[in-house]
Short mmCIF file of C-alpha atoms and ligand atoms in Angstrom, two decimals:
data_model
loop_
_atom_site.label_atom_id
_atom_site.label_comp_id
_atom_site.label_asym_id
_atom_site.label_seq_id
_atom_site.Cartn_x
_atom_site.Cartn_y
_atom_site.Cartn_z
CA UNK A 1 38.03 68.48 260.74
CA UNK A 2 34.51 66.82 260.57
CA UNK A 3 31.74 69.28 260.76
CA UNK A 4 28.20 68.70 262.15
CA UNK A 5 25.74 67.83 259.44
CA UNK A 6 23.30 70.68 258.99
CA UNK A 7 19.58 70.45 258.43
CA UNK A 8 16.80 73.27 258.18
CA UNK A 9 13.25 73.99 257.43
CA UNK A 10 12.53 76.70 254.85
CA UNK A 11 9.22 78.61 254.98
CA UNK A 12 7.74 82.17 254.97
CA UNK A 13 6.69 82.73 257.82
CA UNK A 14 8.55 80.12 259.73
CA UNK A 15 8.71 81.51 263.20
CA UNK A 16 6.13 79.07 264.85
CA UNK A 17 7.16 75.89 263.11
CA UNK A 18 7.63 72.89 265.33
CA UNK A 19 10.04 71.09 262.98
CA UNK A 20 13.18 72.18 264.77
CA UNK A 21 11.94 70.82 268.12
CA UNK A 22 10.87 67.49 266.40
CA UNK A 23 14.14 67.02 264.59
CA UNK A 24 16.25 67.75 267.49
CA UNK A 25 14.12 65.40 269.68
CA UNK A 26 14.72 62.73 266.87
CA UNK A 27 18.39 63.37 266.80
CA UNK A 28 18.64 63.06 270.60
CA UNK A 29 16.58 59.86 270.54
CA UNK A 30 18.61 58.20 267.79
CA UNK A 31 22.01 59.73 268.95
CA UNK A 32 22.60 61.44 265.74
CA UNK A 33 24.94 64.40 265.65
CA UNK A 34 23.33 67.13 263.61
CA UNK A 35 21.98 70.63 263.72
CA UNK A 36 18.52 71.84 262.59
CA UNK A 37 17.14 75.32 262.25
CA UNK A 38 14.36 77.31 260.72
CA UNK A 39 15.16 79.60 257.80
CA UNK A 40 12.70 82.37 256.64
CA UNK A 41 13.60 82.80 253.02
CA UNK A 42 12.35 85.89 251.18
CA UNK A 43 9.12 85.32 249.31
CA UNK A 44 10.97 85.50 245.81
CA UNK A 45 14.24 84.13 247.26
CA UNK A 46 13.87 80.43 248.02
CA UNK A 47 16.44 79.07 245.49
CA UNK A 48 19.17 81.69 246.49
CA UNK A 49 18.50 80.82 250.15
CA UNK A 50 18.72 77.06 249.33
CA UNK A 51 22.03 77.55 247.50
CA UNK A 52 23.49 79.61 250.32
CA UNK A 53 22.54 76.85 252.80
CA UNK A 54 24.18 74.33 250.68
CA UNK A 55 27.50 76.32 250.56
CA UNK A 56 27.32 76.63 254.33
CA UNK A 57 27.26 72.87 254.66
CA UNK A 58 23.60 71.86 254.31
CA UNK A 59 22.92 68.19 253.83
CA UNK A 60 19.19 68.46 253.51
CA UNK A 61 16.08 70.44 254.38
CA UNK A 62 12.32 70.41 254.77
CA UNK A 63 10.24 72.78 252.79
CA UNK A 64 7.01 74.38 253.95
CA UNK A 65 4.48 77.02 252.66
CA UNK A 66 4.85 78.78 250.29
CA UNK A 67 7.94 77.08 248.83
CA UNK A 68 6.84 73.39 248.06
CA UNK A 69 6.45 74.21 244.43
CA UNK A 70 9.65 76.00 244.11
CA UNK A 71 11.53 73.09 245.84
CA UNK A 72 10.02 70.83 243.20
CA UNK A 73 11.31 72.88 240.44
CA UNK A 74 14.84 73.00 242.15
CA UNK A 75 15.16 69.31 242.46
CA UNK A 76 17.24 67.30 240.01
CA UNK A 77 15.19 64.18 240.76
CA UNK A 78 11.79 63.52 242.18
CA UNK A 79 10.32 60.65 244.03
CA UNK A 80 6.94 59.50 242.64
CA UNK A 81 4.74 61.14 245.44
CA UNK A 82 6.46 64.39 244.78
CA UNK A 83 6.32 64.26 241.08
CA UNK A 84 2.54 63.52 241.11
CA UNK A 85 1.85 66.13 243.73
CA UNK A 86 4.05 68.73 242.01
CA UNK A 87 5.31 69.69 245.60
CA UNK A 88 8.47 68.77 247.64
CA UNK A 89 8.68 69.05 251.38
CA UNK A 90 11.99 67.22 251.82
CA UNK A 91 15.20 67.73 249.96
CA UNK A 92 18.59 65.90 250.33
CA UNK A 93 21.83 66.37 248.31
CA UNK A 94 23.32 63.08 247.39
CA UNK A 95 27.19 62.02 247.30
CA UNK A 96 27.50 63.54 243.80
CA UNK A 97 25.72 66.84 244.66
CA UNK A 98 22.29 66.03 243.06
CA UNK A 99 19.43 67.48 244.74
CA UNK A 100 16.76 64.84 245.40
CA UNK A 101 13.15 65.87 246.13
CA UNK A 102 10.45 63.98 248.16
CA UNK A 103 6.99 64.44 249.55
CA UNK A 104 6.55 62.88 252.72
CA UNK A 105 3.21 64.39 253.75
CA UNK A 106 1.05 61.70 252.37
CA UNK A 107 3.17 58.94 253.99
CA UNK A 108 2.98 60.82 257.27
CA UNK A 109 -0.80 61.04 257.02
CA UNK A 110 -1.17 57.37 256.27
CA UNK A 111 1.24 56.42 259.17
CA UNK A 112 -0.79 58.64 261.65
CA UNK A 113 -4.11 57.26 260.40
CA UNK A 114 -3.35 53.57 260.21
CA UNK A 115 -0.47 53.01 262.80
CA UNK A 116 -1.12 55.62 265.31
CA UNK A 117 -4.85 55.73 265.22
CA UNK A 118 -5.65 52.15 263.87
CA UNK A 119 -8.03 53.74 261.12
CA UNK A 120 -9.01 51.02 258.56
CA UNK A 121 -8.85 52.55 255.05
CA UNK A 122 -9.10 49.60 252.74
CA UNK A 123 -12.58 49.30 251.39
CA UNK A 124 -13.77 52.45 253.21
CA UNK A 125 -15.41 55.79 251.79
CA UNK A 126 -13.15 58.78 252.11
CA UNK A 127 -14.13 62.43 251.51
CA UNK A 128 -11.47 65.00 251.02
CA UNK A 129 -12.53 68.63 251.46
CA UNK A 130 -10.14 71.03 249.63
CA UNK A 131 -8.19 70.76 246.36
CA UNK A 132 -4.96 72.76 246.77
CA UNK A 133 -1.46 71.93 247.54
CA UNK A 134 -2.13 70.15 250.88
CA UNK A 135 -4.67 67.87 249.08
CA UNK A 136 -2.38 67.11 246.21
CA UNK A 137 0.24 65.90 248.57
CA UNK A 138 -1.82 63.31 250.18
CA UNK A 139 -3.96 61.97 247.52
CA UNK A 140 -1.50 59.45 245.86
CA UNK A 141 -0.73 57.71 249.16
CA UNK A 142 -4.44 57.76 250.31
CA UNK A 143 -5.23 55.98 247.07
CA UNK A 144 -2.56 53.43 247.68
CA UNK A 145 -4.42 52.44 250.99
CA UNK A 146 -7.18 51.11 248.70
CA UNK A 147 -10.35 53.01 249.76
CA UNK A 148 -13.59 51.98 248.13
CA UNK A 149 -13.65 55.69 246.97
CA UNK A 150 -12.03 58.96 247.48
CA UNK A 151 -14.27 61.84 246.76
CA UNK A 152 -12.80 65.28 246.48
CA UNK A 153 -14.90 68.40 246.96
CA UNK A 154 -13.84 72.00 246.94
CA UNK A 155 -15.26 75.65 247.07
CA UNK A 156 -13.94 76.06 243.57
CA UNK A 157 -15.33 72.95 241.81
CA UNK A 158 -13.07 73.33 238.81
CA UNK A 159 -9.96 72.87 240.93
CA UNK A 160 -11.38 69.57 242.36
CA UNK A 161 -11.87 68.39 238.84
CA UNK A 162 -8.38 69.22 237.76
CA UNK A 163 -6.95 67.44 240.80
CA UNK A 164 -8.97 64.31 240.10
CA UNK A 165 -7.98 64.38 236.43
CA UNK A 166 -4.26 64.68 237.44
CA UNK A 167 -4.50 61.55 239.60
CA UNK A 168 -6.77 59.46 237.24
CA UNK A 169 -3.95 57.24 235.96
CA UNK A 170 -3.18 55.81 239.33
CA UNK A 171 -6.79 55.97 240.75
CA UNK A 172 -8.36 52.91 239.15
CA UNK A 173 -11.77 54.76 238.97
CA UNK A 174 -11.80 55.23 242.87
CA UNK A 175 -11.06 59.00 242.65
CA UNK A 176 -14.13 61.28 241.98
CA UNK A 177 -15.42 64.77 242.52
CA UNK A 178 -18.79 65.89 243.72
CA UNK A 179 -20.46 69.40 244.34
CA UNK A 180 -19.40 70.86 247.72
CA UNK A 181 -23.08 71.24 248.56
CA UNK A 182 -24.00 67.56 247.88
CA UNK A 183 -20.88 65.52 248.52
CA UNK A 184 -22.79 62.20 249.42
CA UNK A 185 -23.56 60.83 252.93
CA UNK A 186 -22.10 58.50 255.53
CA UNK A 187 -18.44 58.62 254.90
CA UNK A 188 -16.07 56.58 257.07
CA UNK A 189 -13.41 59.38 257.02
CA UNK A 190 -13.76 63.09 256.23
CA UNK A 191 -10.37 64.76 255.67
CA UNK A 192 -10.04 68.63 255.80
CA UNK A 193 -7.37 69.70 253.27
CA UNK A 194 -8.36 73.31 253.16
CA UNK A 195 -6.49 76.18 254.57
CA UNK A 196 -9.81 77.75 255.77
CA UNK A 197 -9.01 76.78 259.49
CA UNK A 198 -5.90 78.94 259.40
CA UNK A 199 -8.23 82.02 259.60
CA UNK A 200 -10.74 80.36 261.85
CA UNK A 201 -13.24 79.63 258.96
CA UNK A 202 -14.41 76.44 257.49
CA UNK A 203 -16.28 75.44 254.32
CA UNK A 204 -20.00 75.20 254.58
CA UNK A 205 -20.77 71.44 254.49
CA UNK A 206 -24.11 69.62 254.75
CA UNK A 207 -25.24 67.35 257.53
CA UNK A 208 -24.99 63.54 257.42
CA UNK A 209 -21.27 63.38 256.08
CA UNK A 210 -20.23 61.00 258.85
CA UNK A 211 -21.17 57.23 258.89
CA UNK A 212 -21.52 55.21 262.14
CA UNK A 213 -18.14 55.42 263.80
CA UNK A 214 -16.84 58.05 261.37
CA UNK A 215 -13.55 59.86 261.64
CA UNK A 216 -12.79 63.52 261.03
CA UNK A 217 -9.15 64.37 260.40
CA UNK A 218 -7.86 67.94 259.88
CA UNK A 219 -4.47 68.18 258.08
CA UNK A 220 -3.98 71.41 260.16
CA UNK A 221 -2.90 71.28 263.78
CA UNK A 222 -3.59 73.70 266.46
CA UNK A 223 -3.37 73.88 270.28
CA UNK A 224 -7.32 74.19 270.49
CA UNK A 225 -9.73 72.20 268.40
CA UNK A 226 -9.84 73.58 264.83
CA UNK A 227 -13.00 75.04 263.39
CA UNK A 228 -13.43 71.89 261.13
CA UNK A 229 -13.14 69.50 264.28
CA UNK A 230 -15.53 71.66 266.28
CA UNK A 231 -17.99 71.42 263.34
CA UNK A 232 -17.25 67.57 262.94
CA UNK A 233 -18.21 67.10 266.72
CA UNK A 234 -21.55 68.87 266.23
CA UNK A 235 -21.91 66.84 262.92
CA UNK A 236 -21.63 63.53 264.73
CA UNK A 237 -18.16 62.35 263.99
CA UNK A 238 -17.20 59.73 266.55
CA UNK A 239 -13.40 60.35 266.27
CA UNK A 240 -11.72 63.70 265.66
CA UNK A 241 -7.97 64.40 265.15
CA UNK A 242 -5.91 67.28 264.00
CA UNK A 243 -2.62 66.93 261.91
CA UNK A 244 -0.11 67.01 264.73
CA UNK A 245 0.49 63.12 264.42
CA UNK A 246 0.83 63.74 260.63
CA UNK A 247 3.34 66.43 261.16
CA UNK A 248 5.51 64.33 263.40
CA UNK A 249 5.24 61.27 260.96
CA UNK A 250 6.20 63.29 257.89
CA UNK A 251 9.15 64.45 259.81
CA UNK A 252 10.13 61.00 260.78
CA UNK A 253 9.97 59.94 257.17
CA UNK A 254 12.22 62.94 256.23
CA UNK A 255 14.62 62.00 259.09
CA UNK A 256 14.70 58.48 257.58
CA UNK A 257 15.56 59.85 254.14
CA UNK A 258 18.40 61.96 255.53
CA UNK A 259 19.90 59.60 258.15
CA UNK A 260 18.62 56.02 257.39
CA UNK A 261 17.10 55.75 260.83
CA UNK A 262 13.42 55.83 261.66
CA UNK A 263 12.84 57.56 264.99
CA UNK A 264 10.03 56.52 267.36
CA UNK A 265 7.24 59.08 267.27
CA UNK A 266 4.68 58.34 270.02
CA UNK A 267 6.40 60.15 272.81
CA UNK A 268 7.20 63.05 270.73
CA UNK A 269 3.58 63.40 269.51
CA UNK A 270 2.28 63.29 273.16
CA UNK A 271 5.13 65.66 274.26
CA UNK A 272 4.02 68.32 271.67
CA UNK A 273 0.30 68.36 272.84
CA UNK A 274 -0.36 71.41 275.09
P1 ATR B 301 -2.60 74.63 250.68
O1 ATR B 301 -1.24 74.52 250.14
O2 ATR B 301 -2.60 75.07 252.09
O3 ATR B 301 -3.55 73.53 250.17
P2 ATR B 301 -3.96 76.33 248.56
O4 ATR B 301 -3.21 75.38 247.51
O5 ATR B 301 -3.99 77.67 248.43
O6 ATR B 301 -3.12 76.07 249.92
O7 ATR B 301 -5.35 75.58 248.78
C1 ATR B 301 -6.19 76.18 249.69
C2 ATR B 301 -7.42 75.27 249.83
O8 ATR B 301 -8.35 75.66 250.86
C3 ATR B 301 -8.25 75.33 248.60
O9 ATR B 301 -8.98 74.07 248.45
C4 ATR B 301 -9.27 76.33 248.88
O10 ATR B 301 -10.37 76.33 248.17
P3 ATR B 301 -10.47 77.28 246.68
O11 ATR B 301 -9.70 76.31 245.69
O12 ATR B 301 -11.94 77.36 246.36
O13 ATR B 301 -9.70 78.54 247.01
C5 ATR B 301 -9.53 75.98 250.23
N1 ATR B 301 -10.09 77.14 251.11
C6 ATR B 301 -9.45 78.17 251.70
N2 ATR B 301 -10.24 79.00 252.39
C7 ATR B 301 -11.51 78.46 252.27
C8 ATR B 301 -12.71 78.89 252.85
N3 ATR B 301 -12.79 79.85 253.61
N4 ATR B 301 -13.80 78.01 252.52
C9 ATR B 301 -13.64 77.00 251.66
N5 ATR B 301 -12.53 76.63 251.23
C10 ATR B 301 -11.34 77.28 251.48
#
């Protein structure tokens, strides 16, 4: 008897994840028969939970904080973005049972910036604030968009230097770091990749970061403007967006990896806005 293909998102905590709603909407829109649920794995128990899900008929899953590194270790094969980032947000078992690992965060960010928001990146100056896992997940695809430069600043400067070093082979000299207090002026796009906003904080940044018609993009999303986007408004950013579009686009990329169909995203993004 055919069973319904099963998908899930693993995280801890996972209660407020929008991924089940997004993937169920994708499945309805593309007439794909599948289930998708949220699984809160114990902090030390991701791999066991993943194997249990597979035994129950799991075909693939998303992985979020704090398990993206564990998912990277669990995979038998990694796509180039995941290998460079050292983090996996999408897993799929192939026909022979091999576990394939992908990172769709960067592609999701690029799709939201370039296609949904029509942000020009080629030849532009981009500043990334933050040098943790979220930053590592998006640097590779951002570099592929051919900015004139991508400057990484971070509260702990050494971490920014390590990240820049890690990506130097693919950066063609365009990836740099600078002190958090003096990051340079007049950027076309400033991306907040810190987790500071999750606690309502934000890094202390100087004035003058935004050039004329500058964009501010927060990888985090929230129902109300984030601390970073509120600061960006006061600092003169002409355009300000949170990461809801990126969230839906990285999900669409995962759905494509699993199902071979790319769902439309525009209505789903607007439907998730409060
Ligand atoms: P994530 O996977 O969300 O990126 P992470 O790897 O722990 O989480 O990285 C968190 C990032 O947010 C780091 O760049 C961190 O700066 P440090 O490397 O100095 O810790 C940054 N961050 C978190 N809280 C911050 C705050 N209050 N001010 C400035 N930066 C902050």
